[in-house]
Coordinates of C-alpha atoms and ligand atoms in Angstrom, one line a residue:
M1 CA 0.1 -0.1 0.0
S2 CA 1.3 3.5 -0.7
A3 CA 1.7 6.1 2.0
S4 CA -0.8 8.1 0.1
A5 CA -3.4 5.4 0.5
L6 CA -3.2 5.2 4.3
P7 CA -6.3 5.8 6.5
P8 CA -6.7 9.1 8.1
V9 CA -5.6 9.1 11.8
A10 CA -9.0 8.7 13.9
S11 CA -9.5 10.5 17.3
G12 CA -12.6 8.9 19.0
L13 CA -11.2 6.9 21.8
S14 CA -13.6 7.5 24.6
T15 CA -12.5 5.0 27.3
L16 CA -9.0 5.9 27.5
P17 CA -7.2 8.2 29.6
R18 CA -6.0 11.2 27.9
V19 CA -3.6 14.0 28.3
P20 CA -5.9 17.2 27.9
R21 CA -5.1 18.7 24.5
W22 CA -4.3 22.0 26.0
R23 CA -1.7 20.5 28.0
T24 CA 0.1 18.6 25.2
L25 CA -0.2 21.9 23.2
L26 CA 1.3 23.6 25.8
G27 CA 3.7 20.9 26.5
S28 CA 4.7 20.3 22.8
L29 CA 7.8 22.2 22.9
A30 CA 9.0 20.3 26.2
M31 CA 7.9 17.1 24.3
A32 CA 9.9 17.8 21.4
R33 CA 13.0 18.4 23.5
E34 CA 12.7 15.8 26.0
P35 CA 10.2 13.3 24.7
I36 CA 11.1 10.4 27.1
R37 CA 11.0 12.6 30.5
N38 CA 7.5 13.9 29.1
L39 CA 6.1 10.4 28.0
D40 CA 7.4 8.9 31.4
R41 CA 5.7 11.4 33.1
A42 CA 2.4 11.0 31.2
L43 CA 2.4 7.2 31.6
T44 CA 3.2 7.2 35.5
H45 CA 0.3 9.7 35.7
H46 CA -2.4 8.2 33.6
G47 CA -1.6 4.4 33.5
D48 CA 0.3 2.4 30.7
T49 CA -1.7 3.5 27.8
V50 CA -2.6 7.0 27.1
G51 CA -4.1 9.2 24.4
L52 CA -2.4 12.3 23.8
H53 CA -1.8 14.9 20.7
L54 CA 1.6 14.4 19.1
G55 CA 3.4 17.9 18.7
G56 CA -0.1 19.2 20.3
V57 CA -1.9 18.4 17.0
R58 CA -2.0 14.8 16.0
P59 CA -4.1 12.3 18.1
C60 CA -2.3 9.3 19.0
I61 CA -2.2 6.4 21.7
V62 CA 1.3 5.8 23.4
T63 CA 1.5 2.6 25.2
R64 CA 4.1 0.8 27.2
D65 CA 1.6 -2.2 27.9
P66 CA 3.5 -5.2 26.4
A67 CA 0.1 -7.2 25.9
L68 CA -1.1 -4.2 23.7
A69 CA 2.4 -4.3 21.9
Q70 CA 1.9 -8.0 21.1
H71 CA -1.6 -7.4 20.2
I72 CA -0.6 -4.8 17.7
L73 CA 2.8 -6.5 16.4
Q74 CA 1.7 -10.0 16.6
K75 CA -1.5 -11.3 17.4
N76 CA -3.7 -9.0 15.3
H77 CA -0.9 -7.6 12.9
R78 CA -2.9 -7.8 9.8
R79 CA -4.9 -4.9 11.1
Y80 CA -2.3 -2.5 11.1
L81 CA 0.3 -0.7 9.0
K82 CA 3.3 1.5 9.8
S83 CA 2.5 5.3 9.7
D84 CA 3.6 8.1 7.5
L85 CA 6.3 8.8 10.1
T86 CA 8.0 5.7 8.5
H87 CA 6.6 5.8 4.8
G88 CA 8.0 9.4 4.6
L89 CA 11.4 7.5 4.1
I90 CA 10.4 6.2 0.9
R91 CA 10.9 9.5 -0.8
Y92 CA 14.5 9.3 0.0
L93 CA 15.4 5.6 0.2
G94 CA 12.8 3.8 -1.7
R95 CA 10.7 1.1 -0.7
G96 CA 12.8 -1.6 1.1
L97 CA 11.9 -3.9 3.7
L98 CA 11.7 -1.5 6.4
T99 CA 9.2 0.9 4.5
N100 CA 7.3 -1.6 2.3
E101 CA 3.9 -3.0 3.2
G102 CA 1.4 -5.7 2.2
A103 CA 1.8 -8.1 -0.2
D104 CA 4.9 -6.7 -1.8
W105 CA 6.5 -6.4 1.6
L106 CA 5.7 -10.2 2.4
R107 CA 7.2 -11.2 -1.1
Q108 CA 10.4 -9.2 -0.4
R109 CA 10.5 -10.7 3.2
R110 CA 10.3 -14.3 1.9
L111 CA 12.9 -13.5 -0.7
I112 CA 15.2 -11.8 1.8
Q113 CA 15.1 -13.5 5.2
P114 CA 16.6 -16.8 4.1
G115 CA 19.8 -14.7 3.1
F116 CA 20.7 -14.0 6.7
H117 CA 21.1 -17.9 7.2
R118 CA 23.9 -19.1 9.6
Q119 CA 26.2 -19.9 6.7
R120 CA 26.2 -16.4 5.6
L121 CA 26.5 -15.0 9.0
T122 CA 29.8 -17.0 9.6
A123 CA 31.1 -15.6 6.5
L124 CA 30.0 -12.0 7.5
T125 CA 31.4 -12.5 10.9
R126 CA 34.9 -12.4 9.5
L127 CA 34.2 -9.1 7.7
M128 CA 32.8 -7.7 10.8
Q129 CA 36.0 -8.7 12.9
A130 CA 38.1 -7.4 10.4
A131 CA 36.3 -4.0 10.6
A132 CA 36.6 -4.1 14.1
E133 CA 40.2 -4.8 14.1
E134 CA 40.9 -2.2 11.8
W135 CA 39.2 0.5 14.2
S136 CA 41.0 -1.1 17.3
A137 CA 44.6 -0.7 15.5
E138 CA 43.9 2.7 14.5
L139 CA 42.8 3.8 17.9
R140 CA 46.1 2.0 19.3
A141 CA 48.1 4.0 17.1
R142 CA 46.3 7.4 18.1
L143 CA 46.7 6.1 21.8
R144 CA 50.6 5.6 21.4
A145 CA 50.9 8.9 19.8
E146 CA 49.4 10.3 23.0
P147 CA 52.2 11.4 25.8
G148 CA 50.3 10.2 28.5
G149 CA 48.8 7.4 26.7
T150 CA 45.3 8.3 27.6
L151 CA 42.7 9.5 25.1
T152 CA 39.1 11.2 25.6
V153 CA 37.1 10.2 22.7
D154 CA 33.6 10.5 21.7
I155 CA 32.6 6.9 21.7
H156 CA 29.4 7.8 19.7
S157 CA 31.4 9.1 17.0
E158 CA 33.9 6.1 17.1
M159 CA 30.9 3.4 16.9
T160 CA 29.1 5.4 14.2
R161 CA 32.2 4.9 12.1
V162 CA 32.8 1.5 13.3
A163 CA 29.1 0.5 12.5
F164 CA 29.0 2.0 9.2
H165 CA 32.3 0.1 8.1
I166 CA 30.7 -3.0 9.1
I167 CA 27.5 -2.7 7.4
A168 CA 28.9 -1.0 4.3
Q169 CA 31.5 -4.1 4.2
A170 CA 28.8 -6.6 4.6
T171 CA 26.6 -5.2 2.0
F172 CA 29.0 -4.5 -0.6
G173 CA 32.4 -6.5 0.2
T174 CA 35.8 -5.4 0.8
S175 CA 36.1 -3.5 -2.6
M176 CA 34.6 -0.1 -1.2
T177 CA 37.3 2.7 -0.8
D178 CA 37.4 4.7 2.4
A179 CA 36.5 7.7 0.5
E180 CA 33.4 6.0 -1.0
R181 CA 32.4 4.6 2.2
N182 CA 32.7 8.1 3.9
R183 CA 30.6 9.7 1.1
L184 CA 27.6 7.1 1.5
S185 CA 27.6 7.6 5.1
D186 CA 27.7 11.3 4.8
I187 CA 24.7 11.2 2.5
L188 CA 22.8 9.0 4.8
T189 CA 23.6 11.0 7.7
R190 CA 22.3 14.1 6.0
I191 CA 19.2 12.6 4.5
Q192 CA 18.5 11.3 8.0
A193 CA 18.9 14.6 9.9
F194 CA 16.7 16.3 7.3
Y195 CA 13.9 13.9 7.2
V196 CA 14.0 13.8 11.2
R197 CA 13.5 17.7 11.1
T198 CA 10.8 17.6 8.5
I199 CA 8.9 15.2 11.0
R200 CA 9.7 17.2 14.3
Q201 CA 9.0 20.7 12.7
P202 CA 6.3 20.1 10.0
Y203 CA 5.6 24.0 10.4
L204 CA 9.0 24.5 8.6
R205 CA 7.6 22.8 5.5
P206 CA 7.1 26.0 3.5
W207 CA 10.5 27.1 4.5
F208 CA 12.2 23.9 3.3
M209 CA 10.3 24.1 0.1
A210 CA 11.4 27.8 -0.4
S211 CA 14.8 27.4 0.6
G212 CA 15.3 24.5 -1.8
A213 CA 16.1 22.1 1.3
F214 CA 13.8 19.5 -0.3
R215 CA 15.3 19.8 -3.8
Q216 CA 18.7 19.4 -2.1
H217 CA 18.0 16.2 -0.2
D218 CA 16.3 14.6 -3.3
A219 CA 19.5 15.3 -5.2
L220 CA 21.6 13.6 -2.1
S221 CA 19.0 10.7 -2.4
H222 CA 19.6 10.5 -6.3
E223 CA 23.5 10.6 -5.8
L224 CA 22.9 7.6 -3.2
R225 CA 21.1 5.7 -5.8
E226 CA 23.5 6.2 -8.6
L227 CA 26.4 5.2 -6.2
V228 CA 24.9 2.1 -5.3
R229 CA 23.7 1.3 -8.7
G230 CA 27.6 1.7 -9.5
Y231 CA 28.2 -1.1 -7.1
I232 CA 25.6 -3.5 -8.1
R233 CA 26.9 -2.9 -12.0
R234 CA 30.5 -3.5 -11.1
R235 CA 29.4 -6.7 -9.3
Q236 CA 27.4 -8.2 -12.1
A237 CA 30.1 -7.2 -14.5
A238 CA 32.7 -9.1 -12.2
V239 CA 30.6 -12.5 -12.8
S240 CA 33.5 -14.3 -14.8
A241 CA 36.2 -13.1 -12.4
G242 CA 36.0 -16.1 -9.9
P243 CA 33.5 -17.0 -7.0
P244 CA 31.7 -13.9 -6.0
P245 CA 32.1 -12.6 -2.2
D246 CA 29.4 -14.0 0.6
D247 CA 28.2 -10.5 1.3
L248 CA 24.4 -9.1 1.5
L249 CA 24.6 -7.6 -2.2
Q250 CA 25.4 -11.0 -3.5
M251 CA 22.6 -12.4 -1.5
L252 CA 20.1 -9.8 -3.0
L253 CA 21.6 -10.7 -6.4
D254 CA 21.0 -14.4 -6.0
A255 CA 17.9 -14.3 -4.4
R256 CA 15.0 -15.7 -6.6
Y257 CA 11.2 -15.4 -6.1
E258 CA 9.5 -18.7 -5.6
D259 CA 6.6 -18.2 -8.2
T260 CA 8.6 -16.8 -11.1
E261 CA 12.1 -18.1 -10.3
E262 CA 13.3 -14.6 -11.3
G263 CA 15.5 -11.9 -9.4
M264 CA 14.9 -8.7 -8.2
S265 CA 14.6 -5.7 -10.6
E266 CA 17.5 -3.3 -10.3
E267 CA 15.4 -0.7 -8.7
Q268 CA 14.0 -3.0 -6.0
L269 CA 17.6 -4.3 -5.3
L270 CA 18.7 -0.6 -5.1
D271 CA 15.6 -0.1 -2.5
E272 CA 16.7 -3.0 -0.5
A273 CA 20.4 -2.2 -0.2
N274 CA 19.7 1.5 0.7
I275 CA 17.3 0.3 3.3
L276 CA 20.1 -2.4 5.0
L277 CA 22.5 0.5 4.8
L278 CA 20.1 2.8 7.0
A279 CA 18.6 0.0 9.2
G280 CA 21.8 -1.4 10.0
H281 CA 23.9 1.4 10.7
E282 CA 22.6 4.0 13.3
T283 CA 20.8 1.4 15.5
S284 CA 24.0 -0.7 15.9
A285 CA 26.2 2.3 16.4
N286 CA 23.9 3.5 19.3
A287 CA 23.8 0.1 20.9
L288 CA 27.5 0.1 20.9
S289 CA 27.9 3.5 22.0
W290 CA 25.9 2.9 25.0
L291 CA 27.4 -0.3 25.7
F292 CA 30.8 1.1 26.3
Y293 CA 29.3 4.0 28.3
L294 CA 27.7 1.2 30.7
L295 CA 30.8 -0.7 30.8
A296 CA 33.1 2.5 31.8
R297 CA 30.8 2.6 34.9
H298 CA 30.5 -1.3 35.5
P299 CA 34.2 -2.5 35.8
E300 CA 32.9 -5.6 37.4
A301 CA 30.8 -6.6 34.2
V302 CA 34.2 -5.8 32.3
R303 CA 36.0 -8.3 34.5
Q304 CA 33.3 -10.9 34.0
V305 CA 33.5 -10.7 30.2
R306 CA 37.2 -11.0 30.1
Q307 CA 37.1 -13.9 32.4
E308 CA 34.4 -15.7 30.6
R309 CA 36.5 -15.2 27.3
A310 CA 39.6 -16.7 28.7
G311 CA 37.7 -19.5 30.3
A312 CA 36.2 -20.5 27.1
G313 CA 39.9 -20.6 25.5
L314 CA 39.3 -17.7 23.4
A315 CA 41.9 -15.3 24.9
R316 CA 44.2 -15.1 21.9
R317 CA 42.0 -15.0 19.1
A318 CA 38.4 -13.6 17.7
P319 CA 35.5 -16.1 18.2
E320 CA 33.8 -17.6 15.2
F321 CA 30.1 -17.1 14.8
A322 CA 29.5 -20.7 15.9
E323 CA 31.6 -19.9 19.1
L324 CA 29.7 -16.8 20.3
P325 CA 27.0 -18.7 22.4
R326 CA 30.1 -20.0 24.5
L327 CA 30.2 -16.5 25.8
P328 CA 26.7 -16.2 27.5
Y329 CA 27.6 -13.4 29.8
S330 CA 29.0 -11.1 27.2
Q331 CA 25.6 -11.6 25.4
Q332 CA 23.7 -10.7 28.5
V333 CA 25.7 -7.7 28.6
V334 CA 24.6 -6.6 25.1
Q335 CA 20.9 -7.5 26.0
E336 CA 20.9 -5.6 29.2
T337 CA 22.4 -2.5 27.1
M338 CA 19.6 -2.7 24.7
R339 CA 17.0 -3.0 27.6
L340 CA 18.1 0.1 29.0
Y341 CA 18.9 2.0 25.6
P342 CA 16.6 0.4 23.1
P343 CA 18.1 2.0 19.7
A344 CA 14.5 1.5 18.2
W345 CA 13.0 3.2 21.3
I346 CA 9.4 3.6 19.8
L347 CA 7.4 2.2 16.9
D348 CA 4.6 3.3 15.1
R349 CA 1.5 1.8 13.7
V350 CA -2.0 2.8 12.4
A351 CA -5.1 0.6 12.7
L352 CA -6.1 -0.5 8.9
E353 CA -9.8 -1.4 10.3
D354 CA -11.6 -1.2 13.4
D355 CA -10.2 -3.4 16.3
E356 CA -10.7 -3.7 20.1
F357 CA -8.2 -4.7 22.9
R358 CA -9.5 -5.8 26.2
G359 CA -12.7 -3.7 25.9
L360 CA -10.8 -0.6 24.3
P361 CA -12.4 0.2 21.0
I362 CA -9.9 1.0 18.4
P363 CA -11.3 2.8 15.4
K364 CA -9.9 2.4 12.2
G365 CA -7.1 5.0 11.6
T366 CA -5.8 5.2 15.2
L367 CA -2.1 5.9 15.3
F368 CA -0.2 4.1 18.1
S369 CA 3.2 4.8 19.4
I370 CA 4.5 1.5 21.1
Y371 CA 6.8 2.9 23.6
I372 CA 9.9 0.3 23.9
Y373 CA 11.9 2.4 26.1
G374 CA 9.0 2.6 28.7
I375 CA 8.1 -1.1 28.2
H376 CA 11.8 -1.8 29.0
R377 CA 12.1 0.5 32.1
H378 CA 8.5 -0.6 33.4
P379 CA 8.7 -0.8 37.3
G380 CA 5.9 -3.5 37.0
L381 CA 7.9 -5.8 34.7
W382 CA 11.7 -5.2 35.6
P383 CA 12.7 -5.2 39.4
D384 CA 14.9 -2.2 39.9
P385 CA 14.4 -1.1 36.2
D386 CA 17.1 1.6 35.8
A387 CA 20.0 -0.8 37.2
F388 CA 22.4 -2.2 34.9
R389 CA 22.1 -6.1 35.6
P390 CA 23.2 -8.3 32.7
E391 CA 22.4 -11.3 34.7
R392 CA 18.5 -10.7 34.3
F393 CA 19.1 -12.4 31.1
A394 CA 20.7 -15.4 32.3
P395 CA 18.7 -18.6 31.5
G396 CA 16.2 -19.8 34.4
Q397 CA 15.9 -16.5 36.0
E398 CA 12.9 -16.1 38.3
P399 CA 10.4 -14.6 37.4
P400 CA 10.8 -15.0 33.7
I401 CA 10.8 -12.1 31.4
P402 CA 7.1 -11.6 30.3
A403 CA 6.2 -11.7 26.6
Y404 CA 6.9 -8.6 24.8
A405 CA 8.3 -7.0 27.9
Y406 CA 11.7 -7.3 26.0
L407 CA 11.7 -6.2 22.2
P408 CA 14.5 -4.2 21.0
F409 CA 14.1 -5.9 17.5
G410 CA 10.3 -5.3 17.4
G411 CA 8.0 -8.5 17.4
G412 CA 5.8 -10.3 15.1
P413 CA 6.2 -10.7 11.4
R414 CA 8.0 -7.6 11.0
L415 CA 10.7 -8.4 13.4
C416 CA 14.2 -7.1 12.7
V417 CA 15.5 -9.3 9.8
G418 CA 19.3 -8.3 11.0
N419 CA 18.9 -9.0 14.5
H420 CA 21.4 -12.1 14.3
F421 CA 23.4 -9.9 12.4
A422 CA 23.3 -7.0 14.9
L423 CA 23.8 -9.3 17.9
T424 CA 27.1 -10.6 16.3
E425 CA 28.3 -7.4 15.4
I426 CA 28.1 -5.8 18.8
Q427 CA 29.4 -8.8 20.7
L428 CA 32.3 -9.0 18.3
V429 CA 33.1 -5.2 18.7
L430 CA 32.6 -5.6 22.5
L431 CA 35.2 -8.5 22.7
E432 CA 37.6 -6.7 20.4
A433 CA 37.5 -3.5 22.5
L434 CA 38.0 -5.1 25.8
R435 CA 40.9 -7.1 24.6
H436 CA 42.8 -3.9 23.9
F437 CA 41.2 -0.9 25.8
N438 CA 40.3 0.2 29.2
F439 CA 37.3 2.5 29.4
Q440 CA 36.7 5.4 32.1
P441 CA 33.8 8.0 32.5
A442 CA 34.9 11.3 31.3
G443 CA 31.6 13.0 30.8
P444 CA 28.4 13.6 32.9
E445 CA 27.1 10.7 34.9
A446 CA 23.9 10.5 33.1
P447 CA 24.0 12.2 29.8
G448 CA 20.7 13.0 28.1
T449 CA 19.4 11.0 25.2
D450 CA 18.4 12.5 21.8
P451 CA 15.6 10.2 20.8
L452 CA 15.3 10.8 16.9
V453 CA 14.5 7.8 14.6
T454 CA 16.9 6.0 16.9
L455 CA 18.0 6.6 20.7
R456 CA 21.1 8.5 20.4
P457 CA 23.1 10.2 23.1
K458 CA 22.6 13.8 23.3
G459 CA 26.0 15.3 22.3
P460 CA 29.4 13.8 22.4
L461 CA 29.5 10.7 24.9
W462 CA 33.1 11.3 26.2
L463 CA 35.1 8.4 27.6
Q464 CA 38.6 7.9 28.7
V465 CA 40.5 5.1 26.9
T466 CA 43.8 3.5 27.8
E467 CA 45.4 0.6 26.4
A468 CA 44.6 -2.5 28.5
T469 CA 48.0 -3.8 30.1
T470 CA 47.3 -7.6 30.0
V471 CA 45.8 -8.4 26.6
A472 CA 42.8 -10.5 27.3
Ligands
HEM501 C1 21.0 -3.0 17.4 C2 20.6 -3.0 16.1 C3 19.4 -3.0 15.7 C4 18.2 -2.6 16.2 C5 17.9 -2.4 17.6 C6 17.2 -2.9 15.3 C7 15.8 -2.7 15.4 C8 14.6 -3.1 14.5 C9 13.4 -3.1 14.9 C10 12.8 -2.7 16.2 C11 12.7 -3.3 13.8 C12 11.2 -3.2 13.5 C13 10.6 -1.8 13.1 C14 9.0 -2.0 13.1 O1 8.6 -2.9 13.4 O2 8.4 -1.0 12.8 C15 13.6 -3.7 12.6 C16 13.4 -3.8 11.3 C17 14.3 -4.0 10.5 N1 15.7 -4.0 10.5 FE1 16.6 -3.9 12.3 N2 17.6 -3.3 14.1 C18 18.9 -3.5 14.3 C19 20.0 -3.8 13.3 C20 19.8 -4.1 12.0 C21 20.7 -4.5 11.0 C22 22.1 -4.6 11.4 C23 20.0 -4.8 10.0 C24 20.6 -5.2 8.5 C25 21.7 -5.8 8.4 C26 18.7 -4.4 9.9 C27 17.8 -4.5 9.2 C28 16.4 -4.2 9.2 C29 15.3 -4.4 8.4 C30 15.4 -4.7 6.9 C31 13.9 -3.9 9.1 C32 12.7 -4.3 8.2 C33 12.2 -5.7 8.3 C34 10.7 -5.9 8.0 O3 9.9 -5.0 8.1 O4 10.6 -6.8 7.2 N3 18.3 -4.1 11.6 N4 15.0 -3.4 13.2

């Protein structure tokens, strides 16, 4: 379904606690500046599901009720679509898995999902590891050039670079030059930043039109497409030059529809490649940034990760994909990081038809914000919800984690297709970093968050880095 064919957003939910419209209007600036604090306040005051007006104008239901999240994402998913907040990206990045809907989405999902199988992840793990090692070697060189052997780094900017290197390499293989990769990253960052502005400040649209900002970003999107088209054509031309690399582009090129046994059109391939770059970049970068922020404050967790690695006989080399489950504590550290700082902190859905949830009528067109951050820190679901405790995710913990109380990768049929990819990548970078470096806090104790499309830190996330004396 195209974005323009979406049903209008309805407003008539009578049995729901609501934040009065005058209050959301008055509070709309504060909400734009600090959405998390304001949503938490509204939900604590009114209950786990509340009606309010986004930006003071747009009726919306925000929920941190895991049962309602499950209802929308899984049990009754056929009655819901993503909203124009997600579909608006189609203008710049095309209709790939993340932005697509309906039968078209299902056909693409069936085509692409098998491409993320174990064997490919095993091959991609080596590419990820190579990118992580390149970063750590470069950081060591910078550290050694420092007279005191200590560097203060913005870990968010470091991790943004590493995560883009990994996703670009996993998608297009190793043939891309640094300059090409930097250009791709720059274009995507600029498009995303502009897109977020158009959503957050819709009243600036006339200005964006008059100033040529829309045209400028359309041109960037065109440049991105042509760059990616170039890689695709180069790969197709190299078909006789030996076995192709086992990367995501090759997966997209080799995939065949069940019914026609044909491959994707070039335009569809472009859309899917763009979406993989976007979806696989900032999410992982943010997870990694918060991971090191938390570890700098929890040296006991760092000790345990290092001990576990040594105990698994993996002290002197990087683990292979199949060996990662031998490091359960380091996996729990990653899971707990994404509980406290879920990169996809909120999901949007619109009701395609009338629905009902536990007596709550949901008219067609109702806009939902599934507030993952709020679910992950819900005091009724998580004991001591703000504390960093990786052991929560250890097997056999009591009480068990309720369904949909933990959903960093979403849920239901639209669950993140890159979830195993992301978990592998984050664990590898974690192990590589702790092998060579110690991290200490260098910024404020509780840095702010900047919840845009993903949950970024507000401003730089400063950490002090030194070389680890004993390489674990
Ligand atoms: C920590 C890292 C990541 C997080 C937290 C994350 C989170 C998510 C979430 C929550 C969704 C569902 C969105 C919705 O239902 O509205 C999603 C979808 C998606 N993700 Fe991820 N993601 C991550 C990494 C990746 C990576 C590395 C890739 C690609 C290699 C990727 C590709 C996708 C795609 C293509 C979709 C759309 C799937 C569909 O609708 O069929 N993601 N992701």
